[in-house]
PDB file of C-alpha atoms and ligand atoms in Angstrom:
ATOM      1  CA  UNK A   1     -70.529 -48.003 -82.201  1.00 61.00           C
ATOM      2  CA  UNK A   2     -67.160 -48.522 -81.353  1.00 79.00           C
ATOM      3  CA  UNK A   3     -65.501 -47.859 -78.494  1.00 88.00           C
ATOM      4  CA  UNK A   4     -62.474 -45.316 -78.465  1.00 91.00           C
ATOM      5  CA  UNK A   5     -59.112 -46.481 -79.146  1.00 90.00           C
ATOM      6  CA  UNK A   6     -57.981 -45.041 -75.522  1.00 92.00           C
ATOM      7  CA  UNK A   7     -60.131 -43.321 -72.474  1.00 94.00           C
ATOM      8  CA  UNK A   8     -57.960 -42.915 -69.906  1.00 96.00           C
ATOM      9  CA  UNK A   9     -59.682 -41.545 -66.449  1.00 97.00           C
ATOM     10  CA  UNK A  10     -58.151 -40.449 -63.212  1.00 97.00           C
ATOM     11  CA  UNK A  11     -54.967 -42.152 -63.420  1.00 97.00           C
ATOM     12  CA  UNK A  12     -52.597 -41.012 -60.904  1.00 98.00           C
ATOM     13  CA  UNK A  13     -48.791 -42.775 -60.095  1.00 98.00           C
ATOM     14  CA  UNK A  14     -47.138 -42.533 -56.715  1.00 98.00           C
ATOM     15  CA  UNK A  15     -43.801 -43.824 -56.916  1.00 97.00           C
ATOM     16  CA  UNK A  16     -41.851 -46.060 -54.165  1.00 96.00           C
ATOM     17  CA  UNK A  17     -39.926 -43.235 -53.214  1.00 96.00           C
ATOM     18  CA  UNK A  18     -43.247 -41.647 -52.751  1.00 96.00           C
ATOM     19  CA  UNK A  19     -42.981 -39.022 -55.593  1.00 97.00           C
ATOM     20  CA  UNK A  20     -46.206 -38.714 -57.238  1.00 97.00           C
ATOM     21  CA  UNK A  21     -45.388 -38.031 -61.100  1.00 97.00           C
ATOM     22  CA  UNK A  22     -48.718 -38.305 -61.999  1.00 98.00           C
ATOM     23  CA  UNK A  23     -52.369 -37.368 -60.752  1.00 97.00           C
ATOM     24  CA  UNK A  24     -55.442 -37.561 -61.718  1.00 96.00           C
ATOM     25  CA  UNK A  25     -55.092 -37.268 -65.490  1.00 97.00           C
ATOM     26  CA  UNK A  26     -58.292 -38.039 -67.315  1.00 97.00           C
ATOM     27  CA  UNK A  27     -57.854 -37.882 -71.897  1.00 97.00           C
ATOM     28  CA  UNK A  28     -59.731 -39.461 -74.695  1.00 96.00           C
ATOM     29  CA  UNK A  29     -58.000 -40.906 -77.685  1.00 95.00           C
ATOM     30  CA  UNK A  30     -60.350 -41.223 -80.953  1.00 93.00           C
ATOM     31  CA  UNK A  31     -59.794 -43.109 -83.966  1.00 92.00           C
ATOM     32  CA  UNK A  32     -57.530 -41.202 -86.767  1.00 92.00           C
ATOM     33  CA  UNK A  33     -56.421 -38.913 -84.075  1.00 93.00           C
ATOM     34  CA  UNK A  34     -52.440 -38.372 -84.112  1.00 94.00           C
ATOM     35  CA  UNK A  35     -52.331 -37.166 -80.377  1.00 95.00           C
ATOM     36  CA  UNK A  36     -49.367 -35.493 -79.064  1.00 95.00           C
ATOM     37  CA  UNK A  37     -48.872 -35.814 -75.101  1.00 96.00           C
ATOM     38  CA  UNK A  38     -46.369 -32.813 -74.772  1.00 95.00           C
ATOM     39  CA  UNK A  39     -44.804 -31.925 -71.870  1.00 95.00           C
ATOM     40  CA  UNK A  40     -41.416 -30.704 -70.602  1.00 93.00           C
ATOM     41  CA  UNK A  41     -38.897 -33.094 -69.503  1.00 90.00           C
ATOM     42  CA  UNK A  42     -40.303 -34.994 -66.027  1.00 92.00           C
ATOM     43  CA  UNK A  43     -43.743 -33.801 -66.821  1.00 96.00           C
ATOM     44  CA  UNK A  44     -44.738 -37.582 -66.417  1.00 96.00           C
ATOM     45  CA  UNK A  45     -45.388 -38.598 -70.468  1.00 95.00           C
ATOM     46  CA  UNK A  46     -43.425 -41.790 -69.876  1.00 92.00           C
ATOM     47  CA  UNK A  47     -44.911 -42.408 -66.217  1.00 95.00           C
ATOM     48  CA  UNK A  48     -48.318 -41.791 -68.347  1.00 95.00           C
ATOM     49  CA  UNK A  49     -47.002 -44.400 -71.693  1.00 91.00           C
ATOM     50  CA  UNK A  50     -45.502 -46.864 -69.264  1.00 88.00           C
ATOM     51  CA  UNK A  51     -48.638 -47.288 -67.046  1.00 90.00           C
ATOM     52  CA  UNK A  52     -50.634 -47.928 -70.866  1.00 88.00           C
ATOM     53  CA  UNK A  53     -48.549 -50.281 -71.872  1.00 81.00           C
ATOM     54  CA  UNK A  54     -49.267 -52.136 -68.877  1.00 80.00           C
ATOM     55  CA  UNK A  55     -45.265 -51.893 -67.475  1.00 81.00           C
ATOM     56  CA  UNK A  56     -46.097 -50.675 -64.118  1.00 88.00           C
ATOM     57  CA  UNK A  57     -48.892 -50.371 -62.129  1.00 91.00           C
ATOM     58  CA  UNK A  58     -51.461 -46.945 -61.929  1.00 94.00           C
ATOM     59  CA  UNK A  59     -52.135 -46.257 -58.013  1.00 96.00           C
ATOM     60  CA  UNK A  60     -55.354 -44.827 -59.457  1.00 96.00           C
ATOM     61  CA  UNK A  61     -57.755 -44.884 -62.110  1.00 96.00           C
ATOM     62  CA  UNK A  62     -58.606 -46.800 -65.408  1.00 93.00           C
ATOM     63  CA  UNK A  63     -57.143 -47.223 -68.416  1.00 92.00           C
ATOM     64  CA  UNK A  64     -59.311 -48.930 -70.969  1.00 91.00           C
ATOM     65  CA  UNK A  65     -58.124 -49.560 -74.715  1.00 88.00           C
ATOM     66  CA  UNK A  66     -61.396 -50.014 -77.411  1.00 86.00           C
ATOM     67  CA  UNK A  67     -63.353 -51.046 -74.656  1.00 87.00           C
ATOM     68  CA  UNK A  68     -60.999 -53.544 -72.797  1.00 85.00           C
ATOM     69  CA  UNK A  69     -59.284 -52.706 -69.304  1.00 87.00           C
ATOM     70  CA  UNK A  70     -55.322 -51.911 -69.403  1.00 82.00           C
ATOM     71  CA  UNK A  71     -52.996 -52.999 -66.762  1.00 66.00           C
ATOM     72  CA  UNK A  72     -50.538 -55.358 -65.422  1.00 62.00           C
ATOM     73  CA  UNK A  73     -52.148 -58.704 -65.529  1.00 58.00           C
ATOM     74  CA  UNK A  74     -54.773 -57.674 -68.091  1.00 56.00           C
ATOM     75  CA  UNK A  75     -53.770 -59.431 -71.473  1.00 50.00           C
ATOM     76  CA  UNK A  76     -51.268 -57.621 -73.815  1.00 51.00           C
ATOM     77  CA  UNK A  77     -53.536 -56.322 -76.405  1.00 50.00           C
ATOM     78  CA  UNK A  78     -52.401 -57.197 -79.831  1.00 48.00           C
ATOM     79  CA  UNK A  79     -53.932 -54.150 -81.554  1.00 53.00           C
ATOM     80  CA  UNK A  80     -51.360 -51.966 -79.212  1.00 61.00           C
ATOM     81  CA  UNK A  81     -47.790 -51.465 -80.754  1.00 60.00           C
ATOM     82  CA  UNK A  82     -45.216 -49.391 -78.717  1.00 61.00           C
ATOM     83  CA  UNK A  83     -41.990 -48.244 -79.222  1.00 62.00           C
ATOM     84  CA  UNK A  84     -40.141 -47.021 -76.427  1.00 52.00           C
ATOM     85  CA  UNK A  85     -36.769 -45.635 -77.456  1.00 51.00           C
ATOM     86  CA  UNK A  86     -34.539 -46.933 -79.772  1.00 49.00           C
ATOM     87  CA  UNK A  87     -34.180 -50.766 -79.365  1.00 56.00           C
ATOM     88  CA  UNK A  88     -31.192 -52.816 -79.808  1.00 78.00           C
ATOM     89  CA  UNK A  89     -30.771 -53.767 -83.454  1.00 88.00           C
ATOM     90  CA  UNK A  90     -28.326 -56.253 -84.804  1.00 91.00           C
ATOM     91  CA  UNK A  91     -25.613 -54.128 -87.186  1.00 91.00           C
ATOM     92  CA  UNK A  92     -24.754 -56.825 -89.428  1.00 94.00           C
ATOM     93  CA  UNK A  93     -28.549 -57.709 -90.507  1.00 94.00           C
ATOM     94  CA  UNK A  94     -30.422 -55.578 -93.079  1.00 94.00           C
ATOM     95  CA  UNK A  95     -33.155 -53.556 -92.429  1.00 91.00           C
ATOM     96  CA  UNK A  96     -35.550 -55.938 -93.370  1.00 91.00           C
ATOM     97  CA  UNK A  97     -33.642 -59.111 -91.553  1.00 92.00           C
ATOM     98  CA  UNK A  98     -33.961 -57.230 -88.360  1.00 91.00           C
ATOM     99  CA  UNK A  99     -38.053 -57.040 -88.820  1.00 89.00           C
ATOM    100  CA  UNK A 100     -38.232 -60.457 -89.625  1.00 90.00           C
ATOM    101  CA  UNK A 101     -36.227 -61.767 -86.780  1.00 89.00           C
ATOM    102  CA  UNK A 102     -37.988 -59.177 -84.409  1.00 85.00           C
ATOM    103  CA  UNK A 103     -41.414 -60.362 -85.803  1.00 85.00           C
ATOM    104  CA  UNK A 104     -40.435 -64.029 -85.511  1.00 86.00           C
ATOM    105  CA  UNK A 105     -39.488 -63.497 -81.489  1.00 81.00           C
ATOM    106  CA  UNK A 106     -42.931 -62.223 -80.989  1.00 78.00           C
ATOM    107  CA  UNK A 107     -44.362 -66.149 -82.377  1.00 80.00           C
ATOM    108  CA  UNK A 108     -46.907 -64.918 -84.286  1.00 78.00           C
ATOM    109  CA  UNK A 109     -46.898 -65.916 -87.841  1.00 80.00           C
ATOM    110  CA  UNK A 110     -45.135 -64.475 -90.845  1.00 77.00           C
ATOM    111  CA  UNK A 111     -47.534 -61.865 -92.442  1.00 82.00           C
ATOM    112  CA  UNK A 112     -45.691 -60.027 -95.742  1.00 85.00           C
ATOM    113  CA  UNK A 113     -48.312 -57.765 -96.484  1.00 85.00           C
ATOM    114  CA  UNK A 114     -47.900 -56.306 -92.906  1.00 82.00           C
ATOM    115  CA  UNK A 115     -44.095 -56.083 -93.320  1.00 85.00           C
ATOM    116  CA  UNK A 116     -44.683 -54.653 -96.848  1.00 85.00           C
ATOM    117  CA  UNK A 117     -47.069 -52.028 -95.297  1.00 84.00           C
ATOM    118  CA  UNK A 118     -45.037 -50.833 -92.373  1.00 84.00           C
ATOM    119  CA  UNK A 119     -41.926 -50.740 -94.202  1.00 84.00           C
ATOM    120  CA  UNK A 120     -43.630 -48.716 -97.203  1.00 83.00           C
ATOM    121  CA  UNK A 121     -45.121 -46.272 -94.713  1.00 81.00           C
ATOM    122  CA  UNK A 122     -41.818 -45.755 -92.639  1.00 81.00           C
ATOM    123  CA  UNK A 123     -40.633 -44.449 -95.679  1.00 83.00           C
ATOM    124  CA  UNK A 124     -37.286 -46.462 -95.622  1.00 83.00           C
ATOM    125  CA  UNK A 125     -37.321 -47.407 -99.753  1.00 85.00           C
ATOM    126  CA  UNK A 126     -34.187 -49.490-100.765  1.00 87.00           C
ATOM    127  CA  UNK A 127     -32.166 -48.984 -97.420  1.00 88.00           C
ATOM    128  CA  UNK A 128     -34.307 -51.169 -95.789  1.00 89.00           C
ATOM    129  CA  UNK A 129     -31.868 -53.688 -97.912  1.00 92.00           C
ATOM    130  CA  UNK A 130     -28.893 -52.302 -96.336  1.00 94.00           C
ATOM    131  CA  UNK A 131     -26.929 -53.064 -92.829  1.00 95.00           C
ATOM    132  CA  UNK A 132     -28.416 -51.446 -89.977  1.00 93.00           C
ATOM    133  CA  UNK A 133     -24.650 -50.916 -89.330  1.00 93.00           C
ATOM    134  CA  UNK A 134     -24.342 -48.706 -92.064  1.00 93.00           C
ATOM    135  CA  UNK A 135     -27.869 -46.460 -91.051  1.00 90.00           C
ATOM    136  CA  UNK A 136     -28.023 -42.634 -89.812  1.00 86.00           C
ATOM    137  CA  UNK A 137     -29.916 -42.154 -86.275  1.00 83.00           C
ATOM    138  CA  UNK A 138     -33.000 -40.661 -88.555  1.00 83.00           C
ATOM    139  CA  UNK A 139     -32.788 -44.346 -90.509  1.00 86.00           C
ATOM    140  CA  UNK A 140     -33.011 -45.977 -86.850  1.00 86.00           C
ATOM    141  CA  UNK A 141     -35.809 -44.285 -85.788  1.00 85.00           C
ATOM    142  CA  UNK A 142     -37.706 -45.219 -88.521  1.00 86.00           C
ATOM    143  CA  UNK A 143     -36.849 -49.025 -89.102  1.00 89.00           C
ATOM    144  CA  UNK A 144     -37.694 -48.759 -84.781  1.00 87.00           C
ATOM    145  CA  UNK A 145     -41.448 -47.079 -86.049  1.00 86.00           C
ATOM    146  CA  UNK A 146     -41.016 -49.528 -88.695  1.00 87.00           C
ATOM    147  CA  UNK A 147     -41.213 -52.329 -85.844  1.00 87.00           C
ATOM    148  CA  UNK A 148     -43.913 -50.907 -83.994  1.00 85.00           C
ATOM    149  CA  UNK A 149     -45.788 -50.675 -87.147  1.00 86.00           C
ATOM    150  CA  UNK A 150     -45.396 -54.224 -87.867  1.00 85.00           C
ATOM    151  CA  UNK A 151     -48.539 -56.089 -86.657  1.00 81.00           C
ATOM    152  CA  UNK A 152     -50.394 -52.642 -88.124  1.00 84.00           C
ATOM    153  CA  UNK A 153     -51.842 -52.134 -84.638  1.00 84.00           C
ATOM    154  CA  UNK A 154     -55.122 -49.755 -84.265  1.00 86.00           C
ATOM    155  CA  UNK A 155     -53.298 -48.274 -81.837  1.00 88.00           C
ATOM    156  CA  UNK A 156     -49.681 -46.722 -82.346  1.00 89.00           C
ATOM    157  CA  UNK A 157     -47.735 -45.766 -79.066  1.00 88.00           C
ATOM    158  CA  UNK A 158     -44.623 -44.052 -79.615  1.00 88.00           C
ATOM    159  CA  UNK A 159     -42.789 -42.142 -76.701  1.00 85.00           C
ATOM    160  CA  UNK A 160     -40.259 -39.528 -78.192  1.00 86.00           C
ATOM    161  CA  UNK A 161     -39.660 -41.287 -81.686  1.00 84.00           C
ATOM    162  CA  UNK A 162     -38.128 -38.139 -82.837  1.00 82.00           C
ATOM    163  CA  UNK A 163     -35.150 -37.824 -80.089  1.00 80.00           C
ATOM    164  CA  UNK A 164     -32.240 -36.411 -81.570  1.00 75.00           C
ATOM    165  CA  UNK A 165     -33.597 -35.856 -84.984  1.00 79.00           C
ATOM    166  CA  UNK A 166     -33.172 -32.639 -87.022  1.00 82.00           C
ATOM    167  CA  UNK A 167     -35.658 -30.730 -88.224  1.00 82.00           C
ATOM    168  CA  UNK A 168     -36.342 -32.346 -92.018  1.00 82.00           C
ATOM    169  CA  UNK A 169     -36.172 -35.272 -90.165  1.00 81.00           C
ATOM    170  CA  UNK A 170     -38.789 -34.909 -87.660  1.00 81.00           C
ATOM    171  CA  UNK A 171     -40.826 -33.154 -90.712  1.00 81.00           C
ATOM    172  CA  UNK A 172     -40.679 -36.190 -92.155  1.00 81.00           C
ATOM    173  CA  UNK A 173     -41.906 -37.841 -89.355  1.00 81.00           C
ATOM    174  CA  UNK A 174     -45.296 -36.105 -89.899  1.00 81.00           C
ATOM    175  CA  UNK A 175     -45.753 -37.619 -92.887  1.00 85.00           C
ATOM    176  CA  UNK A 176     -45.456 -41.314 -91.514  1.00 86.00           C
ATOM    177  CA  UNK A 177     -47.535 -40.649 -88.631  1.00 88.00           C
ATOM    178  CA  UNK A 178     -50.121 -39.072 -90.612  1.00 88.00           C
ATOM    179  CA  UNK A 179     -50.704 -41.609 -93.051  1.00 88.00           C
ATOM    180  CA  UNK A 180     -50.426 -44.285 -90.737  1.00 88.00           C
ATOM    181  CA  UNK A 181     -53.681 -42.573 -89.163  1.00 89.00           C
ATOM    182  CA  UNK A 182     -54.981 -41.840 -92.615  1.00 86.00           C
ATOM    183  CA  UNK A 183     -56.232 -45.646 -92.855  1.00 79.00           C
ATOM    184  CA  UNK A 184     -58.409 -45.426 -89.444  1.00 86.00           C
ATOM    185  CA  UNK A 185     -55.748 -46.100 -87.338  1.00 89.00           C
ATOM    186  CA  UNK A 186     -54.603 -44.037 -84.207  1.00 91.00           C
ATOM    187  CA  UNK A 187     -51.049 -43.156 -83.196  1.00 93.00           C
ATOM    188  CA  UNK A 188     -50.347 -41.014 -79.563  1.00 93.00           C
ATOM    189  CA  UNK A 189     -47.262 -40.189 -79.649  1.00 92.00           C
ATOM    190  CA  UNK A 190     -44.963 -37.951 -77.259  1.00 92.00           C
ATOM    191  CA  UNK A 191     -42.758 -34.987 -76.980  1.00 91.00           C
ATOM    192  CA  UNK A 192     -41.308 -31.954 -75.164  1.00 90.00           C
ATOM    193  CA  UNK A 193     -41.086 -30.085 -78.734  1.00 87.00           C
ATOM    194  CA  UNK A 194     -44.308 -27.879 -79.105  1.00 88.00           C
ATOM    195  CA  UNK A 195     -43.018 -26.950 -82.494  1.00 85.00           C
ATOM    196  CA  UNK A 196     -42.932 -30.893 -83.066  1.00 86.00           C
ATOM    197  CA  UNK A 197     -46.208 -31.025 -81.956  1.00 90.00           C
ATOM    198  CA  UNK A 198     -47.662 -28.910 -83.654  1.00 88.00           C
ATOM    199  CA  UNK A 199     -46.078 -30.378 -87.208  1.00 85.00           C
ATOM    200  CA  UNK A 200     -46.826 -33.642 -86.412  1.00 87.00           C
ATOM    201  CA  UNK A 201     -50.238 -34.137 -84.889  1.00 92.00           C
ATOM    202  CA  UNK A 202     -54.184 -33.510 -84.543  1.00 93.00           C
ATOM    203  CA  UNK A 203     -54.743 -33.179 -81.270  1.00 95.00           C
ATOM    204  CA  UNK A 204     -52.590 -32.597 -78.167  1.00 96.00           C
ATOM    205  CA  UNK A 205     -52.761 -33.253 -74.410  1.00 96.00           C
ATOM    206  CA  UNK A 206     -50.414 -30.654 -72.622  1.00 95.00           C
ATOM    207  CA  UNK A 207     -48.829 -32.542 -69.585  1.00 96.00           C
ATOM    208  CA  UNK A 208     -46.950 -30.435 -66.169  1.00 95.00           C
ATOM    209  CA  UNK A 209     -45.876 -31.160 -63.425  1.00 95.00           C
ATOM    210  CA  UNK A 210     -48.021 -34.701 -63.564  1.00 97.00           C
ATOM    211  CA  UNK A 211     -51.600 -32.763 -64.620  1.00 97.00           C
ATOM    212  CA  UNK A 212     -52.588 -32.207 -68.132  1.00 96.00           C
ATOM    213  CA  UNK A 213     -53.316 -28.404 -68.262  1.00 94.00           C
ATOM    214  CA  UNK A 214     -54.722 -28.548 -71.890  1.00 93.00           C
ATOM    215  CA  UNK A 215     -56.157 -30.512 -73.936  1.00 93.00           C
ATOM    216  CA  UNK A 216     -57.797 -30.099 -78.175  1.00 93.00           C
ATOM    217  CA  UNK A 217     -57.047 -29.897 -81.302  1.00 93.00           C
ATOM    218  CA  UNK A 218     -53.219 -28.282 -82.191  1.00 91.00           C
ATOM    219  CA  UNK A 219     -55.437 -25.327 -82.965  1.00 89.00           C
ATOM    220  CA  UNK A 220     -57.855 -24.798 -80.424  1.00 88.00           C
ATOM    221  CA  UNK A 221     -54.556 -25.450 -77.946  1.00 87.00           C
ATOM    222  CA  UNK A 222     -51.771 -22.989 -79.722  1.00 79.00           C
ATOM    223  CA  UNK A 223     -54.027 -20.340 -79.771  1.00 73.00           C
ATOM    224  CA  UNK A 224     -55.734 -20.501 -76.239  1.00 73.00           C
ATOM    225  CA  UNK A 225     -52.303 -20.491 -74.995  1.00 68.00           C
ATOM    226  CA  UNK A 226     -52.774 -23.684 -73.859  1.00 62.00           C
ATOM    227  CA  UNK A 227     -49.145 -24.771 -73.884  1.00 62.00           C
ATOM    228  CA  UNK A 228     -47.618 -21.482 -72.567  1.00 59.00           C
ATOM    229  CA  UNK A 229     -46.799 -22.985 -69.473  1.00 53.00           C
ATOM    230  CA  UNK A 230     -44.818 -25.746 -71.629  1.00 53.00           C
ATOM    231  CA  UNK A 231     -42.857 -23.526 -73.529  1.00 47.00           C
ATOM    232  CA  UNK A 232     -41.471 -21.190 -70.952  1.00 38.00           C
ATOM    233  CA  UNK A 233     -39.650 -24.850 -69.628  1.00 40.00           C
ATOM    234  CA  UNK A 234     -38.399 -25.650 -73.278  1.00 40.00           C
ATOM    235  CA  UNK A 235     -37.968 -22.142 -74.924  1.00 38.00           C
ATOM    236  CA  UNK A 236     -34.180 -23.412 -76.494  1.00 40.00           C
ATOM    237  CA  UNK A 237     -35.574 -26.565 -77.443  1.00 41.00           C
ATOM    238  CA  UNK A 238     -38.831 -25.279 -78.835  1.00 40.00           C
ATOM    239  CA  UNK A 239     -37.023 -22.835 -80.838  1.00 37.00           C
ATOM    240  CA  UNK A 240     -34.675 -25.409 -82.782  1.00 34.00           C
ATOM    241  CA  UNK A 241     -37.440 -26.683 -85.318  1.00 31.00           C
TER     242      UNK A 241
HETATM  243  P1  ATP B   1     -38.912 -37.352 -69.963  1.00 96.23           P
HETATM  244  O1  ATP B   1     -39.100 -36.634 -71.244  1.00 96.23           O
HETATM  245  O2  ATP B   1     -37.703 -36.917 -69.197  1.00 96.23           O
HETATM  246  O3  ATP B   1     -39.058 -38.843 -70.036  1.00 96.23           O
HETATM  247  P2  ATP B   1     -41.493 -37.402 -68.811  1.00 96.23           P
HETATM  248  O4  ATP B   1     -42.503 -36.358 -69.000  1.00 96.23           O
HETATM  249  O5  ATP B   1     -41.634 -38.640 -69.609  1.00 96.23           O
HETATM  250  O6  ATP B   1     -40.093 -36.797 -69.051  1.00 96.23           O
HETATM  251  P3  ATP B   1     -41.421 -39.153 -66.560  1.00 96.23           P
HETATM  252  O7  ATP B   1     -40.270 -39.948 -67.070  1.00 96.23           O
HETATM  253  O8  ATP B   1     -42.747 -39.746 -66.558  1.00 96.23           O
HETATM  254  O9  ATP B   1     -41.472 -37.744 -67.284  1.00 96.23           O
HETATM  255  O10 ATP B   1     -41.037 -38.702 -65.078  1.00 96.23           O
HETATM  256  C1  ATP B   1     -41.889 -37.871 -64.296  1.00 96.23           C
HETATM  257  C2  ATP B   1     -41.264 -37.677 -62.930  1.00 96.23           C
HETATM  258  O11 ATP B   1     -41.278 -38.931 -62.219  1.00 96.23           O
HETATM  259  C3  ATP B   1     -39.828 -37.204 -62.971  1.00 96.23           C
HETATM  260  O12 ATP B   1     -39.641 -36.229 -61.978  1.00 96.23           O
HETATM  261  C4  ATP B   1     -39.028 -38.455 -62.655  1.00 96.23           C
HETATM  262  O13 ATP B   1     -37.849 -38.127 -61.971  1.00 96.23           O
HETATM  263  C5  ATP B   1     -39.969 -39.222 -61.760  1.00 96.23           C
HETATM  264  N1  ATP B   1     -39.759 -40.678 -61.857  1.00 96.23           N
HETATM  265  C6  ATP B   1     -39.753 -41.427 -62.989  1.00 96.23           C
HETATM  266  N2  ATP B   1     -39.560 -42.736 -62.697  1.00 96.23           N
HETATM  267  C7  ATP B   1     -39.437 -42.811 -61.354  1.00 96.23           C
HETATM  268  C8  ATP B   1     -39.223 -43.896 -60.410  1.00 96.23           C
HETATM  269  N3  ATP B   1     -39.093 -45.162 -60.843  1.00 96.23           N
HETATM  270  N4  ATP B   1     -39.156 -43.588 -59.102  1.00 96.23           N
HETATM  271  C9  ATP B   1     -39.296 -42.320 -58.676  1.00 96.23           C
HETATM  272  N5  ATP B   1     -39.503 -41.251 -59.482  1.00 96.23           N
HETATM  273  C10 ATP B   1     -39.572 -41.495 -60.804  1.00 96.23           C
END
């Protein structure tokens, strides 16, 4: 058997300011799960997504990735992509130019079928032709999943890929995150939006105030009230989608 995608178990970060942002919070992450971490702003998602992507450093607990510790000095796992905010791309290169040259700063070796894969699941059809100059934030956010996409990692990390999208937008969003699953791969993915959430993926880990207070399927979580707490932070927010 395989192991999971992502167990993460007791991980807890004190800050150098001595802030504690996150304690003791213990999730599993199957394969062909889309799992939402939600959470209200400062809720400690990013503290959480930052510590998995090996950035900083937990104070304590594990965080192990199909079977293989996480961390700084552990090897950058290959089979992780992130995307962390929008990056920087250049305005006078295409869609498609911008991939390449992002792929191409990585070192690893040209592989069009991946390109042709990511690009045809980010949904991006002929703009991907067009400046990135000439592209709508919703276009943006999608070449940036695009990117994260690219080496058509088993594991898909995306923190708040749907900032400042509307609503058909972030509908949309569903449907790229759901079919990128759909072939056995996983995607966690975060956001304060419970209505987001709840559009967009399988299962969800409720984060506050640095503890996850719930965690199952969208279901089992919406109706146990799971992510009450969440929404009385958000309610204008929440109520946009
Ligand atoms: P957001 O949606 O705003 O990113 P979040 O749930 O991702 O929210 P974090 O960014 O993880 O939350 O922040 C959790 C808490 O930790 C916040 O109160 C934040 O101010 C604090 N924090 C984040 N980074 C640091 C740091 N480098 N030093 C001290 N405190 C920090």
């Amino acid at each position: 058997p395989h192991a999971p995608p992502l167990v993460i178990e007791g991980l807890a970060k004190t800050y150098k300011n001595g802030f504690t942002a996150v304690r003791d919070v213990s999730f599993t992450v199957e394969r062909g799960m889309v799992l939402g971490l939600l959470g209200p702003n400062g809720a400690g998602k990013t503290t959480v997504l930052r510590m998995l992507m090996g950035l900083i450093r937990p104070t304590a607990g594990r965080i192990t990735a199909f079977g293989a510790p996480v961390g700084p000095g552990a090897p950058v796992l290959a089979d992780i992509g992130a995307f962390v905010e929008g990056p920087g791309f250049l305005p006078h290169l295409s869609g498609t130019e911008n991939l390449r040259l992002y792929w191409a700063a990585t070192g690893r070796p040209a592989d069009e079928a991946h390109l042709e894969e990511a690009l045809e699941i980010a949904g991006l059809g002929d703009s991907i032709h067009r400046r990135v100059g000439t592209y709508s934030q919703g276009m943006r956010q999608r070449l940036a999943i695009a990117q994260a996409m690219l080496g058509l990692p088993d594991l898909l990390v995306l923190d708040e890929p749907t900032n400042g999208l509307d609503p058909p937008q972030i509908h949309a969003m569903r449907d790229v995150l759901r079919r990128y699953a759909a072939g056995g791969r996983t995607v966690l993915v975060s956001s304060h939006l419970l209505a987001e959430v709840e559009q967009t993926c399988t299962h969800v880990v409720v984060m506050h105030h640095g503890v996850v207070v719930a965690t199952g399927s969208v279901e089992d979580v919406i109706a146990g009230g799971g992510a009450a707490s969440f929404t009385v932070d958000a309610p204008e927010r929440a109520a946009e989608v």
